[in-house]
Tab-separated table of C-alpha atoms in Angstrom:
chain	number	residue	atom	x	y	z
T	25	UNK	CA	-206.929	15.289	-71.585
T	26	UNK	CA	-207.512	11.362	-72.134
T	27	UNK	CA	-205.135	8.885	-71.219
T	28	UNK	CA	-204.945	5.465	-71.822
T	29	UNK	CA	-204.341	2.078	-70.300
T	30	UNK	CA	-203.457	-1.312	-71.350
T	31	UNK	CA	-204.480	-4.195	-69.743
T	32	UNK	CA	-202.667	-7.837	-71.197
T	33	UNK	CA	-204.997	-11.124	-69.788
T	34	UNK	CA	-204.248	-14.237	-70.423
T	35	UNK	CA	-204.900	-17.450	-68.905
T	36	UNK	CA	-203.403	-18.453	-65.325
T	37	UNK	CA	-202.049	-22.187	-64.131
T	38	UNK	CA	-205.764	-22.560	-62.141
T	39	UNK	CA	-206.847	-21.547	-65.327
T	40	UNK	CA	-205.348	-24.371	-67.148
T	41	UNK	CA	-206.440	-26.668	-64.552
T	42	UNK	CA	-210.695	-25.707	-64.824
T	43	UNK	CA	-210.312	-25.126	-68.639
T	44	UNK	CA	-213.103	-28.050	-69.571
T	45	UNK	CA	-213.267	-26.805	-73.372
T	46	UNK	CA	-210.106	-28.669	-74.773
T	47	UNK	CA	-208.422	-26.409	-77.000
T	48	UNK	CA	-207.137	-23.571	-74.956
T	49	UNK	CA	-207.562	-20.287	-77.786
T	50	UNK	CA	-205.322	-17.923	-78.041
T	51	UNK	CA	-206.865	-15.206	-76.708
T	52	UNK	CA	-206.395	-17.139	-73.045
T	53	UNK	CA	-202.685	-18.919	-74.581
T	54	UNK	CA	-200.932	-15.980	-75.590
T	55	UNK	CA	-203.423	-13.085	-74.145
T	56	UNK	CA	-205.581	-10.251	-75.277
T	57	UNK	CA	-204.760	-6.706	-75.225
T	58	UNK	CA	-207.746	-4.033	-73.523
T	59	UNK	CA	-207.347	0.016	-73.979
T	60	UNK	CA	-208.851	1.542	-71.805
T	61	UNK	CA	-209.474	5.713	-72.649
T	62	UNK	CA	-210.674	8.070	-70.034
T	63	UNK	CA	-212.645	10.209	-71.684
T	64	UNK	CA	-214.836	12.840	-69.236
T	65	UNK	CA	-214.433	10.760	-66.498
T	66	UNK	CA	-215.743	7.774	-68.464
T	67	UNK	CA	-213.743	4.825	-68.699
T	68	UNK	CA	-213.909	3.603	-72.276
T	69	UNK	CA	-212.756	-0.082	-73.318
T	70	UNK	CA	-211.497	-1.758	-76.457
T	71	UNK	CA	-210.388	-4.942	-77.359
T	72	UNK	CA	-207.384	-5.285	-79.565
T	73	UNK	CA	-207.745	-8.387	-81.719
T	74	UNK	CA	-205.867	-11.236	-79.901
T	75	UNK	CA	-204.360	-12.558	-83.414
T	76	UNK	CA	-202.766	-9.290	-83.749
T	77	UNK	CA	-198.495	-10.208	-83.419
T	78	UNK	CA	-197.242	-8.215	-80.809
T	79	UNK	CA	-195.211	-5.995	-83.911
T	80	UNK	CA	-199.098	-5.110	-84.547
T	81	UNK	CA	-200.546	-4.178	-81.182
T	82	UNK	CA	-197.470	-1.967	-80.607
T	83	UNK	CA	-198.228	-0.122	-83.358
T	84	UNK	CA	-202.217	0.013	-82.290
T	85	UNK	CA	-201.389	1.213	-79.080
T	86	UNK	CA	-198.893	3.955	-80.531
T	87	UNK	CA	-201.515	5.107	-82.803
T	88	UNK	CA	-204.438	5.719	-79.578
T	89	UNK	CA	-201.571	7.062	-78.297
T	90	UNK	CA	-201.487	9.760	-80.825
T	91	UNK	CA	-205.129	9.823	-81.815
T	92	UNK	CA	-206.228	10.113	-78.328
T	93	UNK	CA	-207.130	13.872	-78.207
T	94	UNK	CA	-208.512	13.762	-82.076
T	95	UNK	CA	-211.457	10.998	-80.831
T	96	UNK	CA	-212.147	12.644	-77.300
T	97	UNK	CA	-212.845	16.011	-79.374
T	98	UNK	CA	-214.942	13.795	-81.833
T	99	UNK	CA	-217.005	11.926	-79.425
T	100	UNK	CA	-217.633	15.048	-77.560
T	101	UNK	CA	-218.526	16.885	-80.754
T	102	UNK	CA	-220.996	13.475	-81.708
T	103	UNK	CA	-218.726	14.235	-84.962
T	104	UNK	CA	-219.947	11.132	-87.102
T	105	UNK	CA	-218.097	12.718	-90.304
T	106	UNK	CA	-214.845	12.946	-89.279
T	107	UNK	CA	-215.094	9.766	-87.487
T	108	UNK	CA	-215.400	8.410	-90.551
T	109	UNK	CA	-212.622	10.216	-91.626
T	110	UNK	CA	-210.452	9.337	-89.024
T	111	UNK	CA	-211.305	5.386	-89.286
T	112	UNK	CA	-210.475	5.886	-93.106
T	113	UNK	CA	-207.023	7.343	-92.722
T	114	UNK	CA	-206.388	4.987	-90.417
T	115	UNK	CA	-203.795	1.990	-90.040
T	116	UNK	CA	-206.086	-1.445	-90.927
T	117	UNK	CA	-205.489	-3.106	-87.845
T	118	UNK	CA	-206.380	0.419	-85.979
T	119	UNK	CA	-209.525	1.233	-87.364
T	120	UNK	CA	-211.722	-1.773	-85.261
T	121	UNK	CA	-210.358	-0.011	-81.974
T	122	UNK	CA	-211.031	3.855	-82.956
T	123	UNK	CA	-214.683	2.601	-84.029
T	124	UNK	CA	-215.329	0.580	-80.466
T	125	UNK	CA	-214.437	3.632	-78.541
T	126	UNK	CA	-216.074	6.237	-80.606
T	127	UNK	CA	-219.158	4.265	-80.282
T	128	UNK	CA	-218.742	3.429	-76.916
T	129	UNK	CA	-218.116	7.222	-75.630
T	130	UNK	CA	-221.125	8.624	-77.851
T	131	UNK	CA	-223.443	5.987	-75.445
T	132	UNK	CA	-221.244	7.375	-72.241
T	133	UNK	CA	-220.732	10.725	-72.799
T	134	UNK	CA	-224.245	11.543	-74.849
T	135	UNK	CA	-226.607	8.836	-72.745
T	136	UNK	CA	-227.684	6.969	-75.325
T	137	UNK	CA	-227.949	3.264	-75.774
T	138	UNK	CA	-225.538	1.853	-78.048
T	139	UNK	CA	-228.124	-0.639	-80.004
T	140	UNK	CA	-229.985	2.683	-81.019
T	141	UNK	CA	-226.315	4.714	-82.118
T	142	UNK	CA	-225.744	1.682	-84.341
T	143	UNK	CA	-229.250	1.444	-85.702
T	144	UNK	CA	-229.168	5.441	-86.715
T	145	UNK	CA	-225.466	4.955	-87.827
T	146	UNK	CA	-226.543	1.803	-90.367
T	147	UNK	CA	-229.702	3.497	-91.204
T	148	UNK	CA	-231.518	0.749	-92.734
T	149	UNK	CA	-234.701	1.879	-92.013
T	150	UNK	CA	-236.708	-1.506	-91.407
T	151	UNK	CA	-237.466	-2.486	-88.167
T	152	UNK	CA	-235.248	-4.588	-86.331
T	153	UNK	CA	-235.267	-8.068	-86.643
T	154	UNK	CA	-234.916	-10.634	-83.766
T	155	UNK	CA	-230.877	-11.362	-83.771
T	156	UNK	CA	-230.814	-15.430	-83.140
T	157	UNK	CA	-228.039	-16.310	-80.401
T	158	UNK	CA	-226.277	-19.464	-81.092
T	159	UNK	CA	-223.992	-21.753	-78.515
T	160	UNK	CA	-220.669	-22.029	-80.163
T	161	UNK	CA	-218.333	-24.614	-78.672
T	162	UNK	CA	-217.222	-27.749	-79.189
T	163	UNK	CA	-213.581	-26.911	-79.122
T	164	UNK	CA	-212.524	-30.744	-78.013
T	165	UNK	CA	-209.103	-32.287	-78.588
T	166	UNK	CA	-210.465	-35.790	-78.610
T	167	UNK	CA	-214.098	-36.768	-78.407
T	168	UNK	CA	-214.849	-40.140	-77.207
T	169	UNK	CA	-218.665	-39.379	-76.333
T	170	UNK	CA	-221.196	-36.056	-76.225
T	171	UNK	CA	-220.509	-36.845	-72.393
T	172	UNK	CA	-217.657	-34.845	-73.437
T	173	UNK	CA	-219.760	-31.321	-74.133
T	174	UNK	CA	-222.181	-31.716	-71.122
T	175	UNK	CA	-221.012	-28.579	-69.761
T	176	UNK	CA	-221.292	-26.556	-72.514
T	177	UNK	CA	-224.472	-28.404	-73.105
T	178	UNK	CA	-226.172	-27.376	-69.735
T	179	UNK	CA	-224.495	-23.479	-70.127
T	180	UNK	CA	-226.525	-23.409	-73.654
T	181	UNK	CA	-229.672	-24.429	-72.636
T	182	UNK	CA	-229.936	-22.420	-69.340
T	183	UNK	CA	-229.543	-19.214	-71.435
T	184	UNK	CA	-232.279	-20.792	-73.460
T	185	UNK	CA	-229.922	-21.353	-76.542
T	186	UNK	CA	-231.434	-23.614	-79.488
T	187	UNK	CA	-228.728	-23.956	-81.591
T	188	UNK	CA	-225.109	-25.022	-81.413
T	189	UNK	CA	-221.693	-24.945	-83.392
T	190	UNK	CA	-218.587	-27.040	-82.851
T	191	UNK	CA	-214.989	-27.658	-84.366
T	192	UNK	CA	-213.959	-31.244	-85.284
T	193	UNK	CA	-211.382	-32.266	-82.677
T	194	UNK	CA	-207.778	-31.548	-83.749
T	195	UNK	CA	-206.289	-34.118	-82.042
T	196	UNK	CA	-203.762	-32.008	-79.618
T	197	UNK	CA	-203.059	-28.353	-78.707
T	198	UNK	CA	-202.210	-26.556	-81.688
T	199	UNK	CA	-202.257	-22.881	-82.408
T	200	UNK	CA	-204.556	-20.998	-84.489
T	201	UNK	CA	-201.944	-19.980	-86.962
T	202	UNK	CA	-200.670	-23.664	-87.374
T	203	UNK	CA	-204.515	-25.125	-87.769
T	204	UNK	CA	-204.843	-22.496	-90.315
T	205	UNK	CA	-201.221	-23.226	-92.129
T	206	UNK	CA	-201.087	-27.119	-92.167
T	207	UNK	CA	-204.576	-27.510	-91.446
T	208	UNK	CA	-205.643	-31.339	-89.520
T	209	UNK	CA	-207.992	-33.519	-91.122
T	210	UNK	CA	-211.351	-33.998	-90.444
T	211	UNK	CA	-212.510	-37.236	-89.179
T	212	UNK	CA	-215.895	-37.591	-91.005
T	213	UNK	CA	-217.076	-40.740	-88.250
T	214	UNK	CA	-216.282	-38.510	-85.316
T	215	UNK	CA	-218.083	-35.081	-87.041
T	216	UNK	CA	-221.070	-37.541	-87.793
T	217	UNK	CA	-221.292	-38.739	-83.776
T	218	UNK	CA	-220.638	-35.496	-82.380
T	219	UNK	CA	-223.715	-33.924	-84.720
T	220	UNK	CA	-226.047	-36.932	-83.712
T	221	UNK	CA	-225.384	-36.123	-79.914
T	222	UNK	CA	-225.818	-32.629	-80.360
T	223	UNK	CA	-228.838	-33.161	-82.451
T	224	UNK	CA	-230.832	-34.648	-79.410
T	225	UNK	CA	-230.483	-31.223	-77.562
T	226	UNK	CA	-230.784	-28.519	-80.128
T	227	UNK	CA	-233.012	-27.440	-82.709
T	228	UNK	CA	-230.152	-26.924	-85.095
T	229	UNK	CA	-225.964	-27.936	-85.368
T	230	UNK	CA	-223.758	-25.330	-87.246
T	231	UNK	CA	-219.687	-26.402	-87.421
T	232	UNK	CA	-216.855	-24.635	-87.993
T	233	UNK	CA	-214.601	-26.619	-89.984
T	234	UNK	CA	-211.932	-24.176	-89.612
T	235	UNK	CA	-210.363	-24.223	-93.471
T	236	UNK	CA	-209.483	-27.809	-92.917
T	237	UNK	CA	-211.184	-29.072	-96.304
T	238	UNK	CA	-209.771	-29.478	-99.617
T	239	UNK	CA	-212.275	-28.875	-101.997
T	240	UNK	CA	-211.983	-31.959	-103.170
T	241	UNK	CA	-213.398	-33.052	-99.867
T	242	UNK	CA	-215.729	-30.199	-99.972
T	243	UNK	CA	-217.682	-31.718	-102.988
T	244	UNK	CA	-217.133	-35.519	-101.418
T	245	UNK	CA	-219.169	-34.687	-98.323
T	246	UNK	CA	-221.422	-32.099	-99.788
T	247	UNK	CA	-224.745	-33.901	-98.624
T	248	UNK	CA	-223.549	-34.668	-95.560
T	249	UNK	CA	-222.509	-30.756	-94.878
T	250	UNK	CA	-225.671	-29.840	-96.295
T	251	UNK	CA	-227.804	-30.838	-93.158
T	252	UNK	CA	-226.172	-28.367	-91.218
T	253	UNK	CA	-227.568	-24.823	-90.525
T	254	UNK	CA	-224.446	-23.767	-91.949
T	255	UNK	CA	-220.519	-24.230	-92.201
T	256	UNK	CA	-217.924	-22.115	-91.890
T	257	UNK	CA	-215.066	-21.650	-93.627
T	258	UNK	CA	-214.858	-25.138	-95.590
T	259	UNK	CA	-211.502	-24.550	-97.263
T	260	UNK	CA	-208.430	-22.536	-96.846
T	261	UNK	CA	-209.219	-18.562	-96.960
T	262	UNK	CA	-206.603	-17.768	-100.172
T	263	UNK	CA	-208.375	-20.192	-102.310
T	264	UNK	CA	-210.676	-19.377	-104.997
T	265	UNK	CA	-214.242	-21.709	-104.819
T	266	UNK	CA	-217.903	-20.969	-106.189
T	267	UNK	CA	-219.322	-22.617	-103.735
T	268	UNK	CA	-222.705	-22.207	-106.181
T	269	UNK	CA	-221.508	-25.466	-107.422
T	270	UNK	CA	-222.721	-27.423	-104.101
T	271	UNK	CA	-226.242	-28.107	-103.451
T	272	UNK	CA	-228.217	-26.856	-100.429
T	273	UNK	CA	-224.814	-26.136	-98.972
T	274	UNK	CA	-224.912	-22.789	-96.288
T	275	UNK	CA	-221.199	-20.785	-96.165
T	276	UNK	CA	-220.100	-18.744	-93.313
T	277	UNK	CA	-216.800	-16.737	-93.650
T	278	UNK	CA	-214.824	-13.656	-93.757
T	279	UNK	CA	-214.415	-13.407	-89.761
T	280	UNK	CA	-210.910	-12.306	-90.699
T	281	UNK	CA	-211.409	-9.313	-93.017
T	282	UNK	CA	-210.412	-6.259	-91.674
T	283	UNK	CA	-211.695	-3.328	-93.851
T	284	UNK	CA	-214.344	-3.127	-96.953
T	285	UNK	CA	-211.157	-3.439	-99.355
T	286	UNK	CA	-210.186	-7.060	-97.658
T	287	UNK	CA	-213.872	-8.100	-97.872
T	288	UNK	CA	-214.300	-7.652	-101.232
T	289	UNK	CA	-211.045	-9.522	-102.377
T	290	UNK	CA	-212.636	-12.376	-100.471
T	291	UNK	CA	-215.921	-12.647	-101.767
T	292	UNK	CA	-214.497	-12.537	-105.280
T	293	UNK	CA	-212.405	-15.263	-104.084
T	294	UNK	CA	-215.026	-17.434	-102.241
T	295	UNK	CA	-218.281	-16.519	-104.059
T	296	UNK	CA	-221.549	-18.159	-103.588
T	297	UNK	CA	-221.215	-16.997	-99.860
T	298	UNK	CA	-224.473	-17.622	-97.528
T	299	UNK	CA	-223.463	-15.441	-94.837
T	300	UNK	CA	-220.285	-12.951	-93.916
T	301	UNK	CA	-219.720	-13.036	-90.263
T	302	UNK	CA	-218.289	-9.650	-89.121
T	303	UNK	CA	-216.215	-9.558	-85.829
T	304	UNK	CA	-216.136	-5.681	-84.379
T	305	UNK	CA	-212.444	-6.460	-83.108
T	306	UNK	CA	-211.657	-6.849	-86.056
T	307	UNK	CA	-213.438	-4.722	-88.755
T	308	UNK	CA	-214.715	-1.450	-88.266
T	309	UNK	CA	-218.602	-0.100	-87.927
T	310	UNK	CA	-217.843	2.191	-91.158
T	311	UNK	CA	-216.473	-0.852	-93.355
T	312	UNK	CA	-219.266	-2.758	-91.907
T	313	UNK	CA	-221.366	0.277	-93.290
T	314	UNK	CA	-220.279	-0.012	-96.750
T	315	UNK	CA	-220.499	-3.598	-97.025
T	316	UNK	CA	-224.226	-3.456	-96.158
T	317	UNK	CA	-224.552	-0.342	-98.721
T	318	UNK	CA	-223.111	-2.556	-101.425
T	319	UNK	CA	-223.753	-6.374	-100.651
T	320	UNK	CA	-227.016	-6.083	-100.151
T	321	UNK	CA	-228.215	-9.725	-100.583
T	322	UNK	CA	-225.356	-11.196	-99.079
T	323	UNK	CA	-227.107	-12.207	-95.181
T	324	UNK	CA	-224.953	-11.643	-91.943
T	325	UNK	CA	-223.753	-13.826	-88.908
T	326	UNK	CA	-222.021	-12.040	-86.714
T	327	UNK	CA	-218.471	-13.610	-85.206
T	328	UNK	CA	-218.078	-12.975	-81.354
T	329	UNK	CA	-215.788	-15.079	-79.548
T	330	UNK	CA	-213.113	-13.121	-77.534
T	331	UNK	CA	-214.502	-10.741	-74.492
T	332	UNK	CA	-217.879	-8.873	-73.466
T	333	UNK	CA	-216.035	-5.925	-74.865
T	334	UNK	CA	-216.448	-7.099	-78.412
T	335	UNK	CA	-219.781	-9.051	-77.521
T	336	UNK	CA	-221.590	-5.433	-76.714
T	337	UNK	CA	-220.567	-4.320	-79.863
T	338	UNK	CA	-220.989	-6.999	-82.008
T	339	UNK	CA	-224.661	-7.724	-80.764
T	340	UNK	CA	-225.804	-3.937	-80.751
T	341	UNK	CA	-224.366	-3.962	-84.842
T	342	UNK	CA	-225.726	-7.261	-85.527
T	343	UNK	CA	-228.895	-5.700	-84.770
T	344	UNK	CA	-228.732	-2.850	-86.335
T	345	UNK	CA	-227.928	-4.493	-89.940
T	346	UNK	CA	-230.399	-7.128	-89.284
T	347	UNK	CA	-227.951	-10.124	-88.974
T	348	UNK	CA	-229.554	-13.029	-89.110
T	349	UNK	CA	-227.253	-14.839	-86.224
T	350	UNK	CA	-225.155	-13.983	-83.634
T	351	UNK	CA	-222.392	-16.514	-82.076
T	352	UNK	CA	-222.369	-17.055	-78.393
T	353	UNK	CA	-219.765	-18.491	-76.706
T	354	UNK	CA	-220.255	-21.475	-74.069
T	355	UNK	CA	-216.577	-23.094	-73.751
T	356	UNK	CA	-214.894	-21.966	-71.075
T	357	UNK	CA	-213.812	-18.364	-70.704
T	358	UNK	CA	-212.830	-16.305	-67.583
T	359	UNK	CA	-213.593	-13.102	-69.780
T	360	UNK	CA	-217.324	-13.798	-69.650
T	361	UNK	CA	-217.565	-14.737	-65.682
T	362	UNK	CA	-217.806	-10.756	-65.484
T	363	UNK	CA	-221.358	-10.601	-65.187
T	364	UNK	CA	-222.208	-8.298	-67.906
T	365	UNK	CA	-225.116	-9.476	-69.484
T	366	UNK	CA	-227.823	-11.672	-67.996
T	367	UNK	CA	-229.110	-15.161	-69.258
T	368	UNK	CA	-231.647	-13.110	-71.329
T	369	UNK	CA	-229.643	-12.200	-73.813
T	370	UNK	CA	-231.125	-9.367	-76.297
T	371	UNK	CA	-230.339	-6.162	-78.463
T	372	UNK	CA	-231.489	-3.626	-75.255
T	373	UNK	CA	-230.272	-5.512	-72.637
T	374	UNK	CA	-226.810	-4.544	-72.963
T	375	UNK	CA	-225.327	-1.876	-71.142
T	376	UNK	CA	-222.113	0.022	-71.898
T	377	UNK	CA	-222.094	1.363	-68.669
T	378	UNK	CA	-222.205	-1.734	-66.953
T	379	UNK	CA	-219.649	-2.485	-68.783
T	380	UNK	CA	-217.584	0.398	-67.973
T	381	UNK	CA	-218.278	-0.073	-64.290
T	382	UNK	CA	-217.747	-3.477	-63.457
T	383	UNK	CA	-215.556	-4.614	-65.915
T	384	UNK	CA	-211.549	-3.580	-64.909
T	385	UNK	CA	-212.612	-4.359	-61.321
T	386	UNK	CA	-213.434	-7.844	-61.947
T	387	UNK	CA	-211.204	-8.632	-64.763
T	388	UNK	CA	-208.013	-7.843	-61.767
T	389	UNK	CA	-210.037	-10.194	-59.673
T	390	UNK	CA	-210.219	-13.102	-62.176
T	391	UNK	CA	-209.120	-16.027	-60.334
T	392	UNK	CA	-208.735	-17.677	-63.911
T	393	UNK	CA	-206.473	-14.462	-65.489
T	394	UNK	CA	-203.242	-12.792	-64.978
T	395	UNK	CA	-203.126	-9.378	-65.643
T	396	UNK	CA	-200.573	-7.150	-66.975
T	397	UNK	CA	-201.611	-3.011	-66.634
T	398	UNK	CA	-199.631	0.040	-67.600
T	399	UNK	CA	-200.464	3.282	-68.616
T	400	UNK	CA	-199.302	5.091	-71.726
């Protein structure tokens, strides 16, 4: 019989006090939530969204609870059909976490790599393409120089990263929900100096402007936005914008769509999309299925920003539908000093056993974490 454990990390006071990156997120402010199944005397791990509320991770946890025995027979079985089934029936903020464990326990239990399970699940028959890793950073309060991103400058180019994404500063520590609710302005000067210091290290600048446009704005600074590789999520995600209507202008959004349902609302909403940018912490490999059987044209940049948990996922999927980027995180994050995956970052180079191995031991070790664990 499985059983399951939940680990809550969030950032420590020495934390605080080496956190370079500005901005502290809120998966290090408030925490993230880890399950952790035993399954056949595997150790299986899934990340629970950390903008869940904690109403919503109660209720995740209550449903592995319950579903526990279901997905052990099921990954046991290799039962891809009623995985399905399962994911489907499931509560929306649920489904991400049944479909990182079923995939991770079909690669533990059945010795198979997990960039291969996603690449027969998908079944897109080309060959797969080379996934592009991108630095994203840039998470400053203030920025008085690029001085400021040396760091995360350096960490990007020693794991031979040519591109790089940052957030206009906000000004002060704010949380995610308030940035997205009353959202700061963007100081075009500062976005303009930022991208010319960036520009003399990388081969490409992205920016997340974190829905902090108007689309008034939006059409204002249209050739300046242009130059980039792409933007993400210009405006505010309720809004309705054909963003057809701009010239030579590249849209990233939809990190926050949980299910195929929620993903079509928004590209209704927000059409004229470049890329969507699935997170697997978020949305499930079997909405992420449908989407690719029905938006065919639409390309992909995968989100990844919280732990290696997601990261394994979200890189073996991103190659499996051919997504055309992947984010990679260089601010500073105590998750990723578990040494997972090595500077040569590629589709077969991650390991969920590794993962399973090495990753509860050092997480309790993290000088940078505090750690809550108890068993349900």
């Amino acid at each position: 019989m499985s059983s399951i454990t939940v680990f809550k990390a969030k950032i420590n006071p020495r934390g605080r006090l080496l956190h370079r990156s500005g901005l502290i997120p809120k998966y290090l402010d408030f925490g993230t939530y880890i399950c952790k199944l035993n399954l056949c005397n595997q150790p299986l791990f899934a990340e629970i969204n950390p903008y869940h509320d904690e109403i919503s991770v109660k209720k995740i946890i209550s449903d592995l609870t319950d579903l526990a025995y279901d997905l052990q027979n099921l990954i046991e079985e290799n039962n891809i059909a009623d995985m399905e089934v399962l994911i489907g029936s499931s509560d929306l903020n649920t489904k991400s976490v049944i479909s990182q464990l079923f995939f991770s326990g079909i690669s533990l239990v059945h010795h198979r790599n997990i960039t291969d399970l996603y690449v027969e699940y998908f079944d897109l028959k080309d060959e797969l393409s080379d996934l592009r890793f991108y630095a994203s950073g840039g998470t400053l309060l203030e920025f008085t120089d690029i001085s400021s991103l040396e760091h995360e400058i350096i960490r990007s180019q020693n794991q031979g990263l040519q591109q790089f994404k940052f957030r206009p500063p906000v000004g002060f520590q704010l949380s995610h929900e308030d940035r997205l609710k009353t959202p700061p302005k963007v100081d075009i000067e500062t976005l303009e100096a930022i991208t010319a210091g960036l520009s003399c290290h990388f081969n490409g600048v992205m920016v997340d402007l974190g829905c902090r446009l108007t689309q008034t704005e939006l059409v204002a600074y249209n050739d300046l936005l242009s130059k980039y590789d792409f933007i993400e999520e210009p405006i505010k995600r309720h809004e309705t914008f054909n963003f057809t209507h701009c010239n030579d202008l590249k849209v990233s959004g939809g990190e926050f769509c949980r299910d195929y349902n929620e993903l079509k609302v928004f590209l209704h909403r927000h059409k004229g999309l470049s890329y969507f940018q699935p997170d697997s912490n978020l949305i499930s490999a079997y909405d992420i299925k449908k989407f690719t059987q029905n938006f065919k044209s639409l390309r992909v940049s995968m989100h990844n920003w919280t732990t290696p948990i997601s990261a394994i996922h979200n890189i073996a999927i991103g190659s499996a539908i051919h997504a055309e980027y992947i984010e990679w995180p260089v601010v500073d994050n105590p998750f990723y000093d578990v040494k997972i995956f090595s500077n040569n970052i590629n589709s077969y180079s991650i390991d969920v056993g590794i993962l399973a191995a090495q990753f509860e031991e050092n997480l309790l070790h993290s000088s940078s974490l505090s750690i809550e664990k108890w068993s349900v």
